[in-house]
Coordinates of C-alpha atoms and ligand atoms in Angstrom, one line a residue:
M1 CA 10.1 -23.6 5.9
K2 CA 8.4 -26.0 8.4
Q3 CA 4.9 -24.6 9.3
L4 CA 4.2 -26.9 12.3
E5 CA 1.5 -25.6 14.5
R6 CA 2.0 -25.9 18.2
S7 CA -0.8 -27.9 19.8
G8 CA 0.3 -28.2 23.4
V9 CA -3.0 -27.1 24.9
F10 CA -5.3 -29.0 22.6
D11 CA -7.6 -31.6 24.0
E12 CA -10.3 -33.5 22.0
A13 CA -13.1 -33.4 24.7
S14 CA -13.0 -29.6 25.1
F15 CA -12.8 -29.2 21.3
A16 CA -15.9 -31.3 20.8
Q17 CA -17.7 -29.1 23.3
L18 CA -16.5 -25.9 21.5
K19 CA -17.8 -27.3 18.2
D20 CA -21.2 -27.9 19.7
E21 CA -21.2 -24.4 21.2
I22 CA -20.3 -22.8 17.9
A23 CA -22.9 -24.9 16.0
A24 CA -25.5 -23.7 18.4
Y25 CA -24.3 -20.1 18.1
V26 CA -24.5 -20.3 14.3
A27 CA -28.0 -21.8 14.3
G28 CA -29.2 -19.3 17.0
P29 CA -27.7 -15.9 17.8
A30 CA -25.8 -15.7 14.4
E31 CA -29.1 -16.1 12.5
A32 CA -30.5 -13.2 14.4
W33 CA -27.4 -11.1 13.6
A34 CA -27.8 -12.2 10.0
S35 CA -31.4 -10.8 9.8
R36 CA -30.3 -7.6 11.4
I37 CA -27.2 -7.1 9.2
E38 CA -29.3 -7.8 6.0
S39 CA -31.9 -5.2 7.0
E40 CA -29.6 -2.5 8.4
R41 CA -26.8 -3.2 5.9
H42 CA -24.3 -2.7 8.7
V43 CA -22.2 -4.8 11.0
P44 CA -22.6 -3.4 14.5
L45 CA -19.5 -3.2 16.7
E46 CA -21.4 -5.1 19.3
L47 CA -21.1 -8.1 17.0
W48 CA -17.3 -7.8 17.1
E49 CA -17.5 -7.5 20.9
E50 CA -19.7 -10.6 21.1
L51 CA -17.4 -12.7 18.9
R52 CA -14.4 -11.4 20.9
G53 CA -16.0 -12.1 24.2
R54 CA -16.9 -15.7 23.2
G55 CA -13.2 -16.2 22.2
Y56 CA -14.0 -16.8 18.6
L57 CA -11.4 -14.3 17.3
S58 CA -8.5 -16.0 19.0
L59 CA -9.0 -19.6 18.1
A60 CA -5.9 -20.2 16.0
A61 CA -3.3 -18.0 17.6
P62 CA -0.7 -19.3 20.1
A63 CA -1.6 -19.5 23.8
A64 CA 1.4 -17.2 24.5
Y65 CA -0.5 -14.4 22.6
G66 CA -3.8 -15.1 24.4
G67 CA -5.0 -17.5 21.7
R68 CA -6.5 -21.0 22.1
E69 CA -3.8 -22.5 19.9
I70 CA -6.2 -24.9 18.1
P71 CA -4.3 -27.0 15.5
F72 CA -5.0 -25.8 12.0
E73 CA -6.8 -28.8 10.7
K74 CA -9.2 -28.7 13.7
Y75 CA -9.6 -24.9 13.5
L76 CA -10.8 -25.5 9.9
E77 CA -13.7 -27.5 11.3
L78 CA -14.8 -24.4 13.2
V79 CA -14.3 -22.2 10.0
E80 CA -16.7 -24.7 8.3
L81 CA -19.3 -24.0 10.9
F82 CA -18.9 -20.2 10.9
S83 CA -19.2 -20.3 7.1
M84 CA -22.7 -21.7 7.4
S85 CA -23.6 -18.4 9.0
H86 CA -23.8 -14.8 7.5
A87 CA -20.7 -14.0 5.3
S88 CA -19.9 -10.9 7.5
I89 CA -19.6 -13.1 10.6
R90 CA -17.4 -15.6 8.7
M91 CA -15.3 -12.7 7.4
I92 CA -14.5 -11.3 10.9
V93 CA -13.6 -14.8 12.2
H94 CA -11.5 -15.7 9.2
V95 CA -9.6 -12.4 9.0
V96 CA -8.8 -11.9 12.7
N97 CA -7.8 -15.5 13.2
G98 CA -5.4 -15.2 10.2
T99 CA -3.9 -11.7 10.1
W100 CA -1.7 -12.3 13.1
R101 CA 0.1 -15.0 11.2
A102 CA 1.1 -12.6 8.4
M103 CA 2.5 -10.1 10.9
D104 CA 4.0 -12.6 13.4
R105 CA 6.5 -14.1 11.0
F106 CA 8.3 -10.8 10.5
A107 CA 7.5 -8.9 13.7
T108 CA 10.2 -7.9 16.2
A109 CA 9.5 -8.5 19.9
A110 CA 8.4 -4.9 20.3
Q111 CA 6.1 -5.0 17.2
R112 CA 4.6 -8.3 18.5
Q113 CA 3.6 -6.5 21.7
R114 CA 2.3 -3.5 19.9
F115 CA 0.4 -5.2 17.0
V116 CA 0.2 -9.0 17.0
V117 CA -0.9 -9.6 20.6
P118 CA -3.5 -6.8 20.8
S119 CA -4.9 -8.0 17.4
V120 CA -5.3 -11.6 18.7
Q121 CA -6.9 -10.2 21.9
G122 CA -9.3 -8.1 19.9
E123 CA -8.0 -4.8 21.3
I124 CA -7.1 -3.4 17.8
K125 CA -8.4 -4.1 14.3
I126 CA -6.0 -4.6 11.5
A127 CA -7.1 -4.5 7.8
F128 CA -5.1 -6.4 5.2
T129 CA -4.4 -3.7 2.6
L130 CA -3.0 -4.9 -0.7
T131 CA -5.3 -4.3 -3.7
E132 CA -4.9 -1.2 -5.8
P133 CA -7.3 0.4 -8.3
T134 CA -4.5 1.1 -10.8
A135 CA -2.2 -1.9 -10.5
G136 CA -2.3 -5.7 -10.5
T137 CA -2.1 -7.5 -7.1
G138 CA 1.5 -8.3 -6.2
A139 CA 4.7 -7.2 -7.7
D140 CA 2.8 -4.6 -9.7
L141 CA 2.2 -2.5 -6.6
R142 CA 2.2 1.3 -7.1
C143 CA 1.7 2.7 -3.6
S144 CA 5.1 4.1 -2.8
V145 CA 7.1 5.5 0.1
V146 CA 9.9 8.0 0.3
R147 CA 12.1 7.9 3.5
D148 CA 13.2 10.9 5.4
G149 CA 15.1 10.0 8.6
D150 CA 12.8 7.7 10.8
T151 CA 9.7 8.4 8.8
Y152 CA 8.3 7.0 5.5
Y153 CA 6.0 9.3 3.5
L154 CA 3.3 7.2 1.8
S155 CA 1.5 8.1 -1.4
G156 CA -0.9 6.1 -3.6
E157 CA -4.3 4.4 -3.6
K158 CA -5.9 1.2 -2.3
H159 CA -9.4 -0.1 -2.7
L160 CA -11.8 -3.0 -1.7
I161 CA -10.2 -3.1 1.7
T162 CA -12.3 -5.2 4.2
F163 CA -12.6 -3.4 7.6
G164 CA -10.7 -0.5 6.0
T165 CA -12.9 2.2 7.5
I166 CA -13.3 0.8 11.0
C167 CA -9.7 -0.6 11.6
D168 CA -7.0 0.9 13.8
Y169 CA -4.2 0.0 11.4
W170 CA -3.9 -0.9 7.8
L171 CA -1.4 -3.7 7.2
L172 CA -0.4 -2.0 4.0
F173 CA 1.9 -3.1 1.2
A174 CA 3.8 -0.5 -0.8
R175 CA 7.2 -0.1 -2.5
V176 CA 10.2 2.2 -2.1
A177 CA 9.7 4.9 -4.8
G178 CA 11.7 4.1 -7.9
T179 CA 11.9 0.3 -7.3
R180 CA 10.3 -2.4 -9.5
G181 CA 9.0 -5.9 -9.1
A182 CA 9.2 -7.6 -5.7
D183 CA 12.4 -5.7 -4.8
G184 CA 11.8 -2.7 -2.7
T185 CA 8.3 -3.8 -1.6
L186 CA 7.6 -3.3 2.1
A187 CA 4.9 -4.0 4.7
L188 CA 3.8 -1.2 7.0
L189 CA 1.4 -0.8 9.8
V190 CA -0.2 2.5 9.0
D191 CA -2.2 4.3 11.6
R192 CA -5.9 4.8 10.6
N193 CA -5.6 8.4 11.7
A194 CA -2.3 9.3 9.9
P195 CA -2.4 12.8 8.4
G196 CA -2.5 12.9 4.6
T197 CA -5.0 10.0 4.4
T198 CA -8.5 10.0 2.9
V199 CA -10.8 7.2 3.8
E200 CA -14.0 6.6 1.9
A201 CA -16.5 3.8 2.4
M202 CA -17.2 1.9 -0.8
D203 CA -20.7 1.6 -2.2
E204 CA -22.8 -1.4 -1.3
S205 CA -21.5 -4.8 -2.5
M206 CA -23.4 -7.7 -4.1
G207 CA -22.7 -10.0 -1.1
V208 CA -21.0 -10.0 2.3
R209 CA -23.5 -7.2 3.2
G210 CA -22.8 -5.0 6.1
T211 CA -19.0 -5.5 6.1
D212 CA -17.3 -2.2 5.5
H213 CA -14.9 -1.9 2.6
A214 CA -12.6 1.1 2.0
R215 CA -11.2 3.2 -0.7
L216 CA -8.0 4.9 0.5
T217 CA -5.8 7.7 -0.8
F218 CA -2.5 8.6 0.8
D219 CA -0.8 11.9 0.1
R220 CA 2.6 11.9 1.8
A221 CA 1.1 10.2 4.9
P222 CA 3.8 9.9 7.5
V223 CA 4.5 6.3 8.8
P224 CA 7.3 5.6 11.4
V225 CA 10.0 3.3 10.1
A226 CA 9.5 1.4 13.3
N227 CA 6.1 0.3 11.9
R228 CA 7.8 -1.6 9.0
L229 CA 7.6 -5.4 9.3
G230 CA 10.7 -7.1 8.1
S231 CA 13.1 -5.2 5.8
E232 CA 12.7 -3.2 2.6
G233 CA 12.2 -5.9 0.0
D234 CA 10.1 -8.2 2.3
G235 CA 6.8 -6.6 1.5
L236 CA 5.5 -9.4 -0.8
A237 CA 6.9 -12.1 1.5
V238 CA 4.8 -10.7 4.3
A239 CA 1.7 -10.4 2.1
L240 CA 2.0 -13.6 0.1
G241 CA 4.6 -15.8 1.8
G242 CA 3.9 -18.3 4.5
F243 CA 0.6 -16.6 5.4
L244 CA -1.2 -17.1 2.1
T245 CA -1.0 -20.9 2.0
P246 CA -3.0 -21.5 5.2
S247 CA -5.3 -18.5 4.5
R248 CA -6.2 -20.0 1.1
I249 CA -7.0 -23.3 2.8
S250 CA -9.2 -21.5 5.3
V251 CA -11.1 -19.7 2.5
A252 CA -11.5 -23.1 0.7
M253 CA -13.1 -24.5 3.9
S254 CA -15.3 -21.4 4.0
C255 CA -16.6 -22.5 0.6
V256 CA -17.3 -26.0 2.0
G257 CA -19.3 -24.5 4.9
L258 CA -21.3 -22.2 2.7
A259 CA -22.0 -25.0 0.3
R260 CA -23.2 -27.2 3.2
R261 CA -25.6 -24.4 4.2
A262 CA -27.0 -24.2 0.6
Q263 CA -27.4 -27.9 0.5
E264 CA -29.2 -27.9 3.9
L265 CA -31.6 -25.2 2.6
A266 CA -32.2 -27.2 -0.6
L267 CA -32.9 -30.4 1.3
A268 CA -35.4 -28.7 3.6
Y269 CA -37.2 -27.0 0.7
A270 CA -37.3 -30.2 -1.4
A271 CA -38.8 -32.1 1.6
K272 CA -41.7 -29.7 1.9
R273 CA -42.6 -28.3 -1.5
E274 CA -45.2 -30.2 -3.5
T275 CA -45.8 -30.0 -7.2
F276 CA -48.2 -32.2 -9.2
G277 CA -49.1 -34.2 -6.1
K278 CA -45.6 -35.1 -5.0
R279 CA -42.8 -33.5 -3.0
L280 CA -39.8 -32.3 -4.9
A281 CA -37.7 -34.7 -2.8
Q282 CA -39.5 -37.6 -4.5
R283 CA -38.5 -36.5 -8.0
Q284 CA -35.5 -38.1 -9.5
A285 CA -34.3 -34.9 -11.2
I286 CA -34.2 -33.2 -7.8
R287 CA -32.7 -36.2 -6.0
F288 CA -29.9 -36.3 -8.5
M289 CA -29.1 -32.6 -8.0
L290 CA -28.9 -33.2 -4.2
A291 CA -26.8 -36.3 -4.7
E292 CA -24.4 -34.4 -7.0
N293 CA -24.2 -31.6 -4.5
A294 CA -23.4 -34.0 -1.6
T295 CA -20.7 -35.7 -3.6
D296 CA -19.2 -32.4 -4.8
I297 CA -19.1 -31.0 -1.2
E298 CA -17.5 -34.1 0.3
A299 CA -14.8 -34.3 -2.4
A300 CA -13.8 -30.6 -1.9
R301 CA -13.9 -31.1 1.9
Q302 CA -11.4 -34.0 1.7
L303 CA -9.0 -32.1 -0.5
V304 CA -9.1 -29.1 1.8
L305 CA -8.4 -31.3 4.8
H306 CA -5.6 -33.0 2.9
A307 CA -4.1 -29.6 2.1
A308 CA -4.3 -28.6 5.7
R309 CA -2.6 -31.7 7.0
Q310 CA 0.2 -31.2 4.4
W311 CA 0.7 -27.6 5.5
Q312 CA 0.7 -28.6 9.2
T313 CA 3.5 -31.1 8.6
G314 CA 5.5 -28.7 6.4
A315 CA 5.2 -30.8 3.2
A316 CA 6.7 -29.4 0.0
D317 CA 3.5 -29.6 -1.9
A318 CA 1.4 -27.5 0.6
A319 CA 1.3 -24.3 -1.5
K320 CA 0.2 -26.2 -4.6
L321 CA -2.5 -28.1 -2.6
S322 CA -3.6 -24.9 -1.0
S323 CA -4.3 -23.4 -4.4
M324 CA -5.8 -26.6 -5.7
S325 CA -8.2 -26.8 -2.7
K326 CA -9.2 -23.1 -3.1
L327 CA -9.8 -23.6 -6.9
Q328 CA -11.8 -26.9 -6.4
A329 CA -13.8 -25.6 -3.4
V330 CA -14.9 -22.3 -5.1
E331 CA -15.9 -24.1 -8.3
M332 CA -17.8 -26.6 -6.2
L333 CA -19.5 -23.8 -4.3
T334 CA -20.6 -22.2 -7.6
R335 CA -22.2 -25.5 -8.8
V336 CA -23.8 -26.3 -5.4
T337 CA -25.4 -22.9 -4.8
D338 CA -26.6 -22.8 -8.4
K339 CA -28.4 -26.2 -8.0
A340 CA -29.7 -25.2 -4.5
L341 CA -31.2 -22.1 -5.9
Q342 CA -32.7 -24.0 -8.8
I343 CA -34.4 -26.4 -6.4
H344 CA -36.0 -23.5 -4.6
G345 CA -37.7 -22.4 -7.9
G346 CA -38.5 -18.7 -8.5
I347 CA -39.2 -17.9 -4.8
G348 CA -35.5 -18.6 -4.1
F349 CA -34.6 -15.5 -6.1
W350 CA -36.4 -13.3 -3.6
Q351 CA -35.4 -12.0 -0.2
P352 CA -35.7 -12.8 2.6
N353 CA -35.2 -16.4 1.4
A354 CA -31.9 -17.5 2.9
I355 CA -30.7 -19.1 -0.4
E356 CA -30.9 -15.7 -2.0
R357 CA -28.2 -14.4 0.4
V358 CA -26.1 -17.6 0.3
Y359 CA -26.0 -17.4 -3.5
R360 CA -24.8 -13.8 -3.4
D361 CA -22.3 -14.4 -0.7
A362 CA -20.9 -17.4 -2.6
R363 CA -19.8 -15.2 -5.5
A364 CA -17.5 -13.1 -3.3
Q365 CA -15.4 -16.2 -2.6
R366 CA -14.1 -16.3 -6.2
F367 CA -12.0 -13.2 -5.4
E368 CA -10.8 -13.8 -1.8
E369 CA -7.2 -14.8 -1.4
G370 CA -6.8 -14.8 -5.2
T371 CA -9.0 -15.5 -8.2
N372 CA -9.2 -18.9 -10.0
E373 CA -6.8 -17.5 -12.6
I374 CA -4.2 -16.8 -9.8
Q375 CA -4.7 -20.3 -8.3
K376 CA -4.2 -21.9 -11.7
T377 CA -1.1 -19.8 -12.2
V378 CA 0.4 -21.1 -8.9
I379 CA -0.5 -24.7 -9.6
A380 CA 0.9 -24.5 -13.1
R381 CA 4.1 -22.9 -11.8
E382 CA 4.6 -25.7 -9.4
L383 CA 3.8 -28.4 -12.0
I384 CA 5.7 -27.1 -14.9
D385 CA 8.5 -24.9 -13.6
G386 CA 8.9 -27.0 -10.4
A387 CA 9.3 -30.1 -12.6
G388 CA 12.1 -28.3 -14.4
A389 CA 10.1 -28.1 -17.7
Ligands
FAD1 C1 -15.6 -9.1 -0.8 C2 -14.2 -8.7 -1.1 C3 -13.3 -8.4 -0.1 C4 -12.0 -8.0 -0.4 N1 -11.2 -7.7 0.7 C5 -9.9 -7.3 0.4 C6 -9.0 -6.9 1.5 O1 -9.4 -6.9 2.6 N2 -7.8 -6.5 1.2 C7 -7.3 -6.4 -0.1 O2 -6.2 -6.1 -0.3 N3 -8.1 -6.8 -1.2 C8 -9.4 -7.2 -0.9 N4 -10.2 -7.6 -2.0 C9 -9.7 -7.6 -3.3 C10 -9.4 -8.9 -3.9 O3 -8.3 -9.5 -3.3 C11 -9.2 -8.7 -5.4 O4 -10.4 -8.4 -6.0 C12 -8.6 -10.0 -6.1 O5 -7.4 -10.3 -5.7 C13 -8.5 -9.7 -7.6 O6 -7.8 -8.5 -7.9 P1 -8.4 -7.3 -8.7 O7 -9.8 -7.0 -8.2 O8 -7.5 -6.2 -8.7 O9 -8.6 -7.9 -10.1 P2 -7.7 -7.7 -11.4 O10 -6.3 -7.9 -11.0 O11 -8.1 -6.4 -12.0 O12 -8.2 -8.9 -12.3 C14 -9.4 -8.8 -13.1 C15 -9.5 -10.2 -13.7 O13 -8.4 -10.5 -14.6 C16 -7.7 -11.7 -14.1 N5 -6.3 -11.4 -14.1 C17 -5.6 -10.4 -13.6 N6 -4.3 -10.5 -13.8 C18 -4.1 -11.7 -14.6 C19 -3.0 -12.4 -15.1 N7 -1.8 -11.9 -14.9 N8 -3.2 -13.5 -15.8 C20 -4.5 -14.0 -15.9 N9 -5.6 -13.4 -15.4 C21 -5.4 -12.3 -14.7 C22 -8.2 -11.9 -12.6 O14 -8.1 -13.2 -12.2 C23 -9.6 -11.3 -12.7 O15 -10.5 -12.3 -13.1 C24 -11.5 -8.0 -1.7 C25 -12.4 -8.3 -2.8 C26 -13.7 -8.7 -2.5 C27 -14.6 -9.0 -3.6

């Protein structure tokens, strides 16, 4: 399917202004939020309101839904900037600017008005709810529904769900009881206050501090059939179909942004720290690490942008390139943050040194939108099965 983004309202001059504005936000107010989030271990709702008020949650969506309709490749330049900030800020921007795309492809006109448009406009929060504690991610799903008239009754468990305690709806993937594989999977918008639902906040995570993650249990929770996106059998297509390719590219660009932040911190530290009468930046061993990092970041960035352009033009290799860019960028991020921390010496291991937080946040990226093993599975499938081997 062609994935052409509409770009009717885009103009270069106002985009350049927006980029400057976001860069200033990231360097200023976002740093203040970062300190607050790290010390309070909580993302205040005021931050959501501020991001919404500045229009940062509706950058990618169509103008008809109240979005700015920024073309995908350009939007990624903004993701790169936000990713230099606290991971919780990047998470809000990435999720809200992406979730509408999963819903929109399957929404009826009525569902678009109830869920997609209010989500783009920041009036409701939607949590993407796929992962289960007792099943693999995808066709292994165990959460199940039984239908009675116009209502599904949902039972099962989910965990690790970002924004899962504060959302209004879970965009939840389940299956019709008794089905197997992709057949019978379905996507439902489940009301956060549905009866028969237990919501628990998960314990504190290693990185992405302050963002809430939920563990959910459903015991015959009623969900109107009218809240189903697409048909029975479309669940995995909603969760993993056309939505996942751009979302993985966006996560790959998040890795590039975070790596750039690590490199900035390493460069600044190397320029000021002196040992044995010389600054670290004058030592060849340190210069080589910085040079390797710069090369690594640029190579990943170019692959991410190439994947984005291929997706925008509906190219057949977009899904493969998306997985390649996520795999490459996350591996790059691991190398870059490791060297950046090393350049800081032991003090980099301690809070409140920014590299300590960046290093922890980087580790989370290896799970988002699929692990490296999953990316390799996708790439190999395209290479080997796609080639008729
Ligand atoms: C910060 C954070 C936020 C998250 N937010 C959300 C969210 O909002 N919504 C949501 O639904 N999920 C969310 N997740 C969950 C995330 O998507 C999963 O952790 C990820 O997809 C891996 O699934 P899993 O944890 O069930 O690992 P498992 O499936 O248990 O896998 C464990 C390990 O085995 C490997 N593995 C598993 N199956 C295979 C296989 N068939 N072949 C080879 N290797 C395999 C995996 O790659 C992994 O390394 C979040 C996770 C994190 C860390």
